[in-house]
């Protein structure tokens, strides 16, 4: 079977002679299609029974006519921009005084590179070699000598339109294939980036876990000795002369203790980041955990922010209470920092059940907000905008780690100068669980 498109093919005739237009019209819109003529010829030649004539409800070709080269080029341009390009153009070689057929063809190809062209010539205006040299291609070009042979014109029209159709189909397939290749390449590159990132995090985790382990032992005896020194300084009898020294030592040892306790908290964070401590999971009520996190962060939050709660009844989630509490405390502490110095600090806590069954927890503040260029980096370990000694940049990466390990995700929306919302989405625990 010859592949035929649903729509009739568009053909353009460019010739300065109106009687040639009429000839083409008669030949190409005749009710018997060229294929039927071919079939009839085939059966005559090979003695087979002729098939039933094809009934062509609509003519196979839709014809347009141009009387000069420039007009032809414009028709091709319009057809392309209308999304209905011509398949074929019959172009007269001689069309004085305007563009000749060769120039017209070159310009039409600039508009529509697939266009098949039949150059019609009564004279040997150009030799084939000359034509090929001028047009730089012979694949889309045929020559038709005048006067025309009706059958030859029909055959050419059918064959070239079919060729155009096949060419377009194969181009579309090629485009589809190269799109698929591009998509696959992009997906692979993304997967590779994720893998590299995961490997980096894993290496970082291993190093941090080792470091935390090594720091932990000396730190625990530093802490216990410092506590011992602080207590000792209280109980030693002091003379009024040494009172100044006593105050000095007391302050120094308390500072040292505060510093050591901070190191202990960082080490604890690093251990969570490195997943050294992975507590067991249970069914927990996020509202309760969030409420107790607010209680624990009370000191950092201070009396200032107005806290608004919008808690819906939600199903329990499967998590470790300790891990989840750490997530909420980190978010609350960050919000508290962002709210510092705001005229009317507001903290909105939301718990809701989403249409997909997941539980959403939102911590929203009307604090300083986050610069757009930082939004993409917040969950990276050690990313901080806080001054040295104030932030480790581990808080959100820990939150991210804990939440994703629970099968959930954490996201952020923020407007600089207006506020920030962190949203934690967690899958609900199964009924039996
Ligand atoms: P840290 O608090 O130690 O800097 P985090 O990982 O918790 O580390 O946070 C990383 C950075 O994200 C912070 O330094 C801050 O710039 C930004 N950030 C986090 N939460 C908020 C918030 N609620 N408002 C504004 N900025 C925030």
Coordinates of C-alpha atoms in Angstrom, one line a residue, residues 299-302 304-305 333-343 345 366-368 386 390:
X299 CA 13.9 30.0 75.7
X300 CA 15.2 30.9 72.2
X301 CA 11.8 32.1 71.1
X302 CA 11.4 34.4 74.0
X304 CA 8.0 38.2 71.9
X305 CA 6.4 36.3 68.9
X333 CA 15.0 28.1 66.3
X334 CA 15.6 29.4 62.8
X335 CA 12.2 31.2 62.8
X336 CA 13.1 32.7 66.2
X337 CA 16.4 34.0 64.7
X338 CA 14.6 35.4 61.6
X339 CA 12.1 37.2 63.8
X340 CA 14.7 39.0 65.9
X341 CA 14.2 42.8 65.7
X342 CA 10.8 42.5 63.9
X343 CA 8.2 45.0 65.0
X345 CA 6.9 39.0 65.2
X366 CA 7.1 37.0 59.2
X367 CA 10.8 37.4 59.8
X368 CA 13.6 38.6 57.6
X386 CA 24.8 33.3 60.3
X390 CA 26.1 31.4 65.6

